[in-house]
Coordinates of N, CA, C and O in Angstrom, one line a residue:
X1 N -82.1 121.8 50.7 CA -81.0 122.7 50.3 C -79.7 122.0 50.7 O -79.6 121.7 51.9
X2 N -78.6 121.6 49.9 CA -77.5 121.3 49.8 C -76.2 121.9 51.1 O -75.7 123.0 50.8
X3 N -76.0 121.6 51.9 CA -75.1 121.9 52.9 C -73.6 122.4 52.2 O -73.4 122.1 51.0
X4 N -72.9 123.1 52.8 CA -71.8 124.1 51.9 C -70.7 122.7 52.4 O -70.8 122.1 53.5
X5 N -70.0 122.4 51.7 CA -68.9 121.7 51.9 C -67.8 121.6 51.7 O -67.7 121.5 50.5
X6 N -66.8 121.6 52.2 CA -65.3 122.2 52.5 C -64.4 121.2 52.3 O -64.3 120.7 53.5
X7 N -63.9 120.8 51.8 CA -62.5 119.9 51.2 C -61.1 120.4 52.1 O -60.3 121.3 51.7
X8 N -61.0 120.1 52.6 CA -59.8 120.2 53.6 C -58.8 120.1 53.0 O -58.6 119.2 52.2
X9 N -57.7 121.3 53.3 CA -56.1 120.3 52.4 C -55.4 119.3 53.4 O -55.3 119.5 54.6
X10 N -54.9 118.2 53.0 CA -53.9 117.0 53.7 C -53.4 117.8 55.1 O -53.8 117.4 56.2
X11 N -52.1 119.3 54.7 CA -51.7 119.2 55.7 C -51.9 120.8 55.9 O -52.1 121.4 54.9
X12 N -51.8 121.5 57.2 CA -52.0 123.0 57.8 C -50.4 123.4 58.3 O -49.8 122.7 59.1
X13 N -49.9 124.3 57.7 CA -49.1 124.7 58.3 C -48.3 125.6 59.5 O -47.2 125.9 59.7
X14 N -50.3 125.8 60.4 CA -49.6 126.8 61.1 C -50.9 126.8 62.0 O -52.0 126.6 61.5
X15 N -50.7 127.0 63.2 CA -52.1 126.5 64.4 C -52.1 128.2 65.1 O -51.3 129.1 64.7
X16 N -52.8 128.3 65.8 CA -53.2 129.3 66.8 C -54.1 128.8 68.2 O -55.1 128.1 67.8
X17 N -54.1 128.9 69.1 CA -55.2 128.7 70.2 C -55.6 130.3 70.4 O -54.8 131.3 70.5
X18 N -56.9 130.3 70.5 CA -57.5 131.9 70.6 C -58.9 130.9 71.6 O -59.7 130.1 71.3
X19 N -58.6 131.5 72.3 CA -59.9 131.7 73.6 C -61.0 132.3 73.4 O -60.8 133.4 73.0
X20 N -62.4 131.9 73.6 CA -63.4 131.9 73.5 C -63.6 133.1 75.0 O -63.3 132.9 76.2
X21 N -64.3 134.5 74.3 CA -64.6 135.3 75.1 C -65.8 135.1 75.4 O -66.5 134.2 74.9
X22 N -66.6 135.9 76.6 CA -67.6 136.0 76.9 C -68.5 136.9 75.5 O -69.4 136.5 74.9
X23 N -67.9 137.9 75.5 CA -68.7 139.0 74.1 C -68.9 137.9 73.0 O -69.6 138.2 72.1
X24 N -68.3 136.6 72.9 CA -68.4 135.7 71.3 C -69.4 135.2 71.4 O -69.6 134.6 70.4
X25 N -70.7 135.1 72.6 CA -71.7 134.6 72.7 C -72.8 135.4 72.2 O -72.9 136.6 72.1
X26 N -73.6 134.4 71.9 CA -74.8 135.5 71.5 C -76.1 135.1 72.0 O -75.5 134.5 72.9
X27 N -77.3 134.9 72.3 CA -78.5 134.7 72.8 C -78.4 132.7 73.2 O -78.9 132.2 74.2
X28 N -78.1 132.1 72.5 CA -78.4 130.9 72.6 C -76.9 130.4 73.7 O -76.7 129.2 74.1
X29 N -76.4 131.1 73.8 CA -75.1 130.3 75.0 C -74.0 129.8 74.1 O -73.2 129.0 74.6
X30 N -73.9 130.3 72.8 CA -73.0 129.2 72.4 C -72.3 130.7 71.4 O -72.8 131.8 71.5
X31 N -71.1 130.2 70.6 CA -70.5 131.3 70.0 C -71.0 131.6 68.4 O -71.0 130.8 67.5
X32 N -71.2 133.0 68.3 CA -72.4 133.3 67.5 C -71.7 133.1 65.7 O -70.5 133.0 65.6
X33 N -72.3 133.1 64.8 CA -71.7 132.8 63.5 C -71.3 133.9 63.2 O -70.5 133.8 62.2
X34 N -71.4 135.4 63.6 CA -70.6 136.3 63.2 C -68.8 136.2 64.2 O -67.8 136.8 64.0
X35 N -69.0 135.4 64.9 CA -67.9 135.5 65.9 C -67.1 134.4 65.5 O -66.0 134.2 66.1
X36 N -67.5 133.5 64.6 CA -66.4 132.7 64.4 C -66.0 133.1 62.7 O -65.5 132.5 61.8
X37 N -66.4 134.2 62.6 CA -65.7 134.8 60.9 C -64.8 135.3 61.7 O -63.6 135.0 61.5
X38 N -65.1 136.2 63.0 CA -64.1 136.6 63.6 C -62.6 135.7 64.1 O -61.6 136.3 63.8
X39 N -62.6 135.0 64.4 CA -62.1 134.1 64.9 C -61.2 133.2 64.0 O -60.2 132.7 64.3
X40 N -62.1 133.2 62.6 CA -61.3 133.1 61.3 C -60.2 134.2 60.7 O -59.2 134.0 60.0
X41 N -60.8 135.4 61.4 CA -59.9 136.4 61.1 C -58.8 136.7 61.6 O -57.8 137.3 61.1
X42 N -59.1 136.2 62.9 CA -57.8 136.6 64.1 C -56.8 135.1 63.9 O -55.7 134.9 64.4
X43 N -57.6 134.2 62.9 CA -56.3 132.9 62.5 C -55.0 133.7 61.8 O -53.8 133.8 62.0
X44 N -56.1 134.2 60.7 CA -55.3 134.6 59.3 C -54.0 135.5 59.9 O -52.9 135.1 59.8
X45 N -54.6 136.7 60.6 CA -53.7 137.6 61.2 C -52.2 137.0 61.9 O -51.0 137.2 61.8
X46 N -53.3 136.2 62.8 CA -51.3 135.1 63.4 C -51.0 134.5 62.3 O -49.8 134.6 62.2
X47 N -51.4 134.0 61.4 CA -50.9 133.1 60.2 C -49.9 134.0 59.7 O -48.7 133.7 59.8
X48 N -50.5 135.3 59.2 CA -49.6 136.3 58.2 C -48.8 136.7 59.4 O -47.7 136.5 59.0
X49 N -48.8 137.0 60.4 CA -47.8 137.1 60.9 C -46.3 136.7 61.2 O -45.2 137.2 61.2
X50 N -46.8 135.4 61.5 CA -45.9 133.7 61.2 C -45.4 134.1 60.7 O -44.3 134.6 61.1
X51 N -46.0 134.3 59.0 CA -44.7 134.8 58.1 C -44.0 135.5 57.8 O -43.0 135.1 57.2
X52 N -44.3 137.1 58.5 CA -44.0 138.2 58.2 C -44.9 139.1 58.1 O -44.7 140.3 58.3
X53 N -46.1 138.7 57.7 CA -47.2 139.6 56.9 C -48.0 140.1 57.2 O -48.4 139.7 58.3
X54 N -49.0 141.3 56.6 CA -49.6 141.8 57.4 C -51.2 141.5 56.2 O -51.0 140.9 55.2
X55 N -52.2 142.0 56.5 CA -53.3 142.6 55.5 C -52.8 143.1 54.2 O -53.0 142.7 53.1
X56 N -52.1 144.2 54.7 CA -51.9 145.4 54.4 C -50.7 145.5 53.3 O -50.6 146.2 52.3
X57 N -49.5 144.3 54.1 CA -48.3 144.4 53.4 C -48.1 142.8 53.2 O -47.6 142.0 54.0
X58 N -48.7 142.4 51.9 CA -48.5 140.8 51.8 C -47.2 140.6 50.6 O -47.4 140.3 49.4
X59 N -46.1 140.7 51.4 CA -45.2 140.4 50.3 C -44.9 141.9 49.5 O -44.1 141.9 48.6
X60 N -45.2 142.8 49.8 CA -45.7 144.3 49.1 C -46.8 144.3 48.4 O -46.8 145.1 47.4
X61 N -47.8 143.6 48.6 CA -49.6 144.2 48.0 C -50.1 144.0 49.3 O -49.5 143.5 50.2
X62 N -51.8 144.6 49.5 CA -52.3 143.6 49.8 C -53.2 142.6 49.9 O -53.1 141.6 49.1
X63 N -54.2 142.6 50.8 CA -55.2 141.4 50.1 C -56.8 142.2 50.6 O -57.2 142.9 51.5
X64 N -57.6 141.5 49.3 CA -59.2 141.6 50.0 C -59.6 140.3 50.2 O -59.1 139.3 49.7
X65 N -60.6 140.4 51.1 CA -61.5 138.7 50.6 C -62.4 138.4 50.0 O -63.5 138.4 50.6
X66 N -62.5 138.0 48.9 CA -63.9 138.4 47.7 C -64.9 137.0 48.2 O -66.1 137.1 47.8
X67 N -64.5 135.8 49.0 CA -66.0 135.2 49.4 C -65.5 134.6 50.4 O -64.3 134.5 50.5
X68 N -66.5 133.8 51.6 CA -66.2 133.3 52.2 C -67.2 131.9 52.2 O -68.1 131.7 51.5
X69 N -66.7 130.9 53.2 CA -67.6 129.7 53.6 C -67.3 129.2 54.6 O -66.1 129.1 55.0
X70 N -68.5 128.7 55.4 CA -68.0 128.5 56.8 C -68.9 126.9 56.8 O -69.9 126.7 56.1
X71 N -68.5 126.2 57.4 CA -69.2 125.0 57.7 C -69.3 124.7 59.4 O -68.2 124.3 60.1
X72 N -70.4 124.8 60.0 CA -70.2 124.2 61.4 C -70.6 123.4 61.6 O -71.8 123.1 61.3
X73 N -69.6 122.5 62.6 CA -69.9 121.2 62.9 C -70.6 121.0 65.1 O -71.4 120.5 65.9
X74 N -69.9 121.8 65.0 CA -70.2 122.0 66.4 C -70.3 122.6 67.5 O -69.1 122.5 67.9
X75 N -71.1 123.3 68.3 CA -71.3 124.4 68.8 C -70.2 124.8 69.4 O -69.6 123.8 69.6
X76 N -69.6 125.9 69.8 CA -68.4 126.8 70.5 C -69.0 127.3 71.9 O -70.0 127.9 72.0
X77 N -68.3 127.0 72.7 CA -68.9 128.0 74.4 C -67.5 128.7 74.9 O -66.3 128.8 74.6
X78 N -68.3 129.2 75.7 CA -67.3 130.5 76.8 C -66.4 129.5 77.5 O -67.0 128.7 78.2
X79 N -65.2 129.3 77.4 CA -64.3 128.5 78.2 C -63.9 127.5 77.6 O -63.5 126.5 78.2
X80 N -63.9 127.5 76.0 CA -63.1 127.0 75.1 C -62.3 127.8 74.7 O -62.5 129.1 74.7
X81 N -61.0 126.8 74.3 CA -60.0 127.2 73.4 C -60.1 127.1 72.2 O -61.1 126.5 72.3
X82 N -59.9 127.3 71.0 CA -60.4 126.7 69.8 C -58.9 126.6 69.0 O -58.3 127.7 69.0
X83 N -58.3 125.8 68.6 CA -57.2 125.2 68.4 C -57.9 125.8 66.4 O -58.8 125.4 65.6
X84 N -56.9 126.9 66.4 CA -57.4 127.5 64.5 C -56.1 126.7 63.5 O -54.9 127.1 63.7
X85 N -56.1 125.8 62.7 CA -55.8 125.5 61.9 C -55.5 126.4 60.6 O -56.6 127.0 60.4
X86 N -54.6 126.7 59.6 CA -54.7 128.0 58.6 C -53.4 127.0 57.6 O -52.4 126.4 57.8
X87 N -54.1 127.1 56.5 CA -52.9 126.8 55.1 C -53.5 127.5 53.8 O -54.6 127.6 53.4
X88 N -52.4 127.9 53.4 CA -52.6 128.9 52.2 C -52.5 128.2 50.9 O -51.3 127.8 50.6
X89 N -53.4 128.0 50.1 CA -53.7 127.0 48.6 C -54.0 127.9 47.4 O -54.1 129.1 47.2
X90 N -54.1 126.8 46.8 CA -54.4 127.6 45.1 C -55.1 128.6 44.7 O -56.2 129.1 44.5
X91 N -52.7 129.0 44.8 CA -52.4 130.5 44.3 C -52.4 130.5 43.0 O -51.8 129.6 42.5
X92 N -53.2 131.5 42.1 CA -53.2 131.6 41.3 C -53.0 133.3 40.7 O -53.0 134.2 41.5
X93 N -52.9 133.6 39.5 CA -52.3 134.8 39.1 C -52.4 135.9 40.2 O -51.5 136.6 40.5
X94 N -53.6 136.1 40.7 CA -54.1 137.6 41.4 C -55.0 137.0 42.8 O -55.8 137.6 43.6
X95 N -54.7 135.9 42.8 CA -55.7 135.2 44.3 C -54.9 134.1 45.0 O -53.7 134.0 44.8
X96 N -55.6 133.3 45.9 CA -55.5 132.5 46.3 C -56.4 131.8 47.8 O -57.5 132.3 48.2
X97 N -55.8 130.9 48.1 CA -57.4 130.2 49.5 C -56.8 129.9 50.4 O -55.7 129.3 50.5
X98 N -57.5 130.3 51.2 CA -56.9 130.2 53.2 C -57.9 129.2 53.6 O -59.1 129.5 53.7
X99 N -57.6 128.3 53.7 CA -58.6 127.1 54.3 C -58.4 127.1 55.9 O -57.4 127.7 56.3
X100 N -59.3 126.7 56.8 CA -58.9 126.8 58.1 C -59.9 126.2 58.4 O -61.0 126.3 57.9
X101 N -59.2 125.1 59.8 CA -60.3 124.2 60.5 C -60.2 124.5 62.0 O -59.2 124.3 62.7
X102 N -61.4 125.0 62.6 CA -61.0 124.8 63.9 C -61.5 123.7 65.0 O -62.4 122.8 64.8
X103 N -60.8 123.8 66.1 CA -61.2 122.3 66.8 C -61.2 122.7 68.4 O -61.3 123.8 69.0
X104 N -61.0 121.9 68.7 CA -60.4 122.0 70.8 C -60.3 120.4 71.0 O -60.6 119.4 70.3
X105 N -59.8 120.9 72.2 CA -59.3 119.2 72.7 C -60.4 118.9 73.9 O -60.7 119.8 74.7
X106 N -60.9 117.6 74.1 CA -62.1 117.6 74.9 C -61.5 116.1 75.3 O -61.5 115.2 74.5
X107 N -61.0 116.0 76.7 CA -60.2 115.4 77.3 C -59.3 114.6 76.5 O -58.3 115.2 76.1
X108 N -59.4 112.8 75.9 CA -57.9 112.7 74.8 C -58.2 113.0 73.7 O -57.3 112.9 72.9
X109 N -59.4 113.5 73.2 CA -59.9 113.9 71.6 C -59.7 114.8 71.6 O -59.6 115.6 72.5
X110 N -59.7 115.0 69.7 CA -59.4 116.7 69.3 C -61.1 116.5 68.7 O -61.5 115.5 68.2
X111 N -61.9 117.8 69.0 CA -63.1 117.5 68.3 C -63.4 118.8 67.3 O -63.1 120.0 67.5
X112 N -64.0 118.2 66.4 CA -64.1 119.1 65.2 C -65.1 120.6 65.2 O -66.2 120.3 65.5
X113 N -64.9 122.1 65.0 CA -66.3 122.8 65.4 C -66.8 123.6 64.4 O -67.9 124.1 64.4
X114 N -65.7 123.7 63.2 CA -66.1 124.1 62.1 C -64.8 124.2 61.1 O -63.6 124.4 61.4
X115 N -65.3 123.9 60.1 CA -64.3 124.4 59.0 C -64.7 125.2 57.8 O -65.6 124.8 57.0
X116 N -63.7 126.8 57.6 CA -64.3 127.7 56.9 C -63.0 127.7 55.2 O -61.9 127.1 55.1
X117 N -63.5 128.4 54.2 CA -62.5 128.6 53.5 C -62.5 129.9 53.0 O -63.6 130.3 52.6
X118 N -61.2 131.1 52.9 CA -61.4 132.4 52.1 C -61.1 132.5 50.9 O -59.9 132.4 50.9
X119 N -61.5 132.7 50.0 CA -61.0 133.3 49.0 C -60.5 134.6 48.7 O -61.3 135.5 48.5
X120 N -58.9 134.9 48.7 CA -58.7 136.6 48.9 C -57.8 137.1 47.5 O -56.9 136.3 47.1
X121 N -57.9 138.0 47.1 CA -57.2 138.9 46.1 C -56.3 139.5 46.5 O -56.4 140.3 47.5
X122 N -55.1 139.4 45.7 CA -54.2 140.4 46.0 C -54.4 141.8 45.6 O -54.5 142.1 44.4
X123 N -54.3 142.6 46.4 CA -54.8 144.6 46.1 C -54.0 145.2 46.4 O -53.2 145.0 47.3
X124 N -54.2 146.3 45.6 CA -53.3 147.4 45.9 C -54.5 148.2 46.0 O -55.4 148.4 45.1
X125 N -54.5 148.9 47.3 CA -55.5 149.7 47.6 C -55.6 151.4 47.6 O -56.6 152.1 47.6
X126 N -54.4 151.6 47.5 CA -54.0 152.9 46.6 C -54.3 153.0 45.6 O -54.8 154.0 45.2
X127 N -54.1 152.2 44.8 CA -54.7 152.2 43.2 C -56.5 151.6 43.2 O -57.4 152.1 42.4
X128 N -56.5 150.5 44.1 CA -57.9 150.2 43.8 C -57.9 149.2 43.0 O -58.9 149.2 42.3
X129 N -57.0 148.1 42.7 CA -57.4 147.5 41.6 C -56.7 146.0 42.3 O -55.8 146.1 43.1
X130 N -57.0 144.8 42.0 CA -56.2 143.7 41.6 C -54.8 143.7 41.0 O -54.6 144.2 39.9
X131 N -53.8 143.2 41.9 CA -52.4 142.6 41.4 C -52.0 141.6 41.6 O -52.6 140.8 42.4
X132 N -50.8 141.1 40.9 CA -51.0 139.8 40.8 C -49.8 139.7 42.0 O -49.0 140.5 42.4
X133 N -50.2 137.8 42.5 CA -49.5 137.5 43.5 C -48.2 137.7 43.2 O -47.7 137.7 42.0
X134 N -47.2 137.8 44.9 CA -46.2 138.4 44.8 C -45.3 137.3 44.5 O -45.4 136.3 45.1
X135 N -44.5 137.3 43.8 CA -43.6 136.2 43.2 C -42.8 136.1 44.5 O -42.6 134.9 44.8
X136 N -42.3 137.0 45.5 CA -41.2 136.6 46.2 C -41.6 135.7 46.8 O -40.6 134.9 47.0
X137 N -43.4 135.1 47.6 CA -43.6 134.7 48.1 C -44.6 132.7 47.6 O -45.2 131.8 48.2
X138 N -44.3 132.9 46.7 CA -44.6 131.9 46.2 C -44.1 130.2 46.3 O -44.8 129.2 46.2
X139 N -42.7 130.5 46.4 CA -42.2 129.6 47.3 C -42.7 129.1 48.2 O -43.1 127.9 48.4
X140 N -42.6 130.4 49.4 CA -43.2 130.3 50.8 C -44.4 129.3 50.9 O -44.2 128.4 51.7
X141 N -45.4 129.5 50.3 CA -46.5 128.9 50.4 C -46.8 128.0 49.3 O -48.0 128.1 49.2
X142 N -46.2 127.0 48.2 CA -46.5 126.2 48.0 C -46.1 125.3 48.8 O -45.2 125.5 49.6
X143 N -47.0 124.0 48.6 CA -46.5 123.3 49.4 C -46.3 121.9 48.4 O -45.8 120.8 48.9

């Protein structure tokens, strides 16, 4: 079976360090695959924040995530940092992609531990339906 593979963009424009809890572990000592969607999630959140933004209020819509992919490279433990990488890519009418790599620094190296990508829609969740991305922000995030 073919391994999921992730195309990284050139450059990220926005980091986070988020600490590795004890609860992110799961039976094998290391941090569990539902805990680094988590971990993906709490990037996005400081990401939109960075900007202004929230879930909820992206520009005035907001967003769902219609798929995800995760690639791990190497196990996570309790008493890591995980250094989250986040850049926002091809925006297109009513979507666009949150690429994110995360890492830690392991004395002078930065070492790699996974890299995930989202795909999210812009929503208006009062209405229930797809809208298209918000022009004010479009600037913002090309790069």
């Amino acid at each position: 079976m073919p391994r999921v593979s992730i195309e990284l963009p050139a450059s990220f424009t926005f980091s986070a360090k988020i600490p590795v809890r004890i609860t992110d572990l799961n039976y094998g000592g290391h941090v569990g695959n539902d805990k680094v969607l988590a971990l993906i999630h709490e990037a996005r959140l400081q990401f939109l924040a960075y900007h202004g933004c929230t879930e909820l209020d992206f520009g005035g819509t907001g967003m769902i995530m219609s798929d995800v992919a995760i690639s791990f490279k190497q196990e996570i433990f309790y008493g890591d940092t995980v250094i989250a990488s986040v850049a926002l890519t091809e925006i297109a009418k009513t979507s666009f992609a949150l690429y994110y790599k995360l890492e830690k620094e392991t004395g002078d190296k930065t070492v790699l531990l996974a890299t995930a990508r989202t795909s999210m829609v812009c929503f208006d969740y009062a209405a229930k339906k797809m809208v298209t991305f918000p022009e004010a922000l479009k600037e913002r995030f090309t790069l």
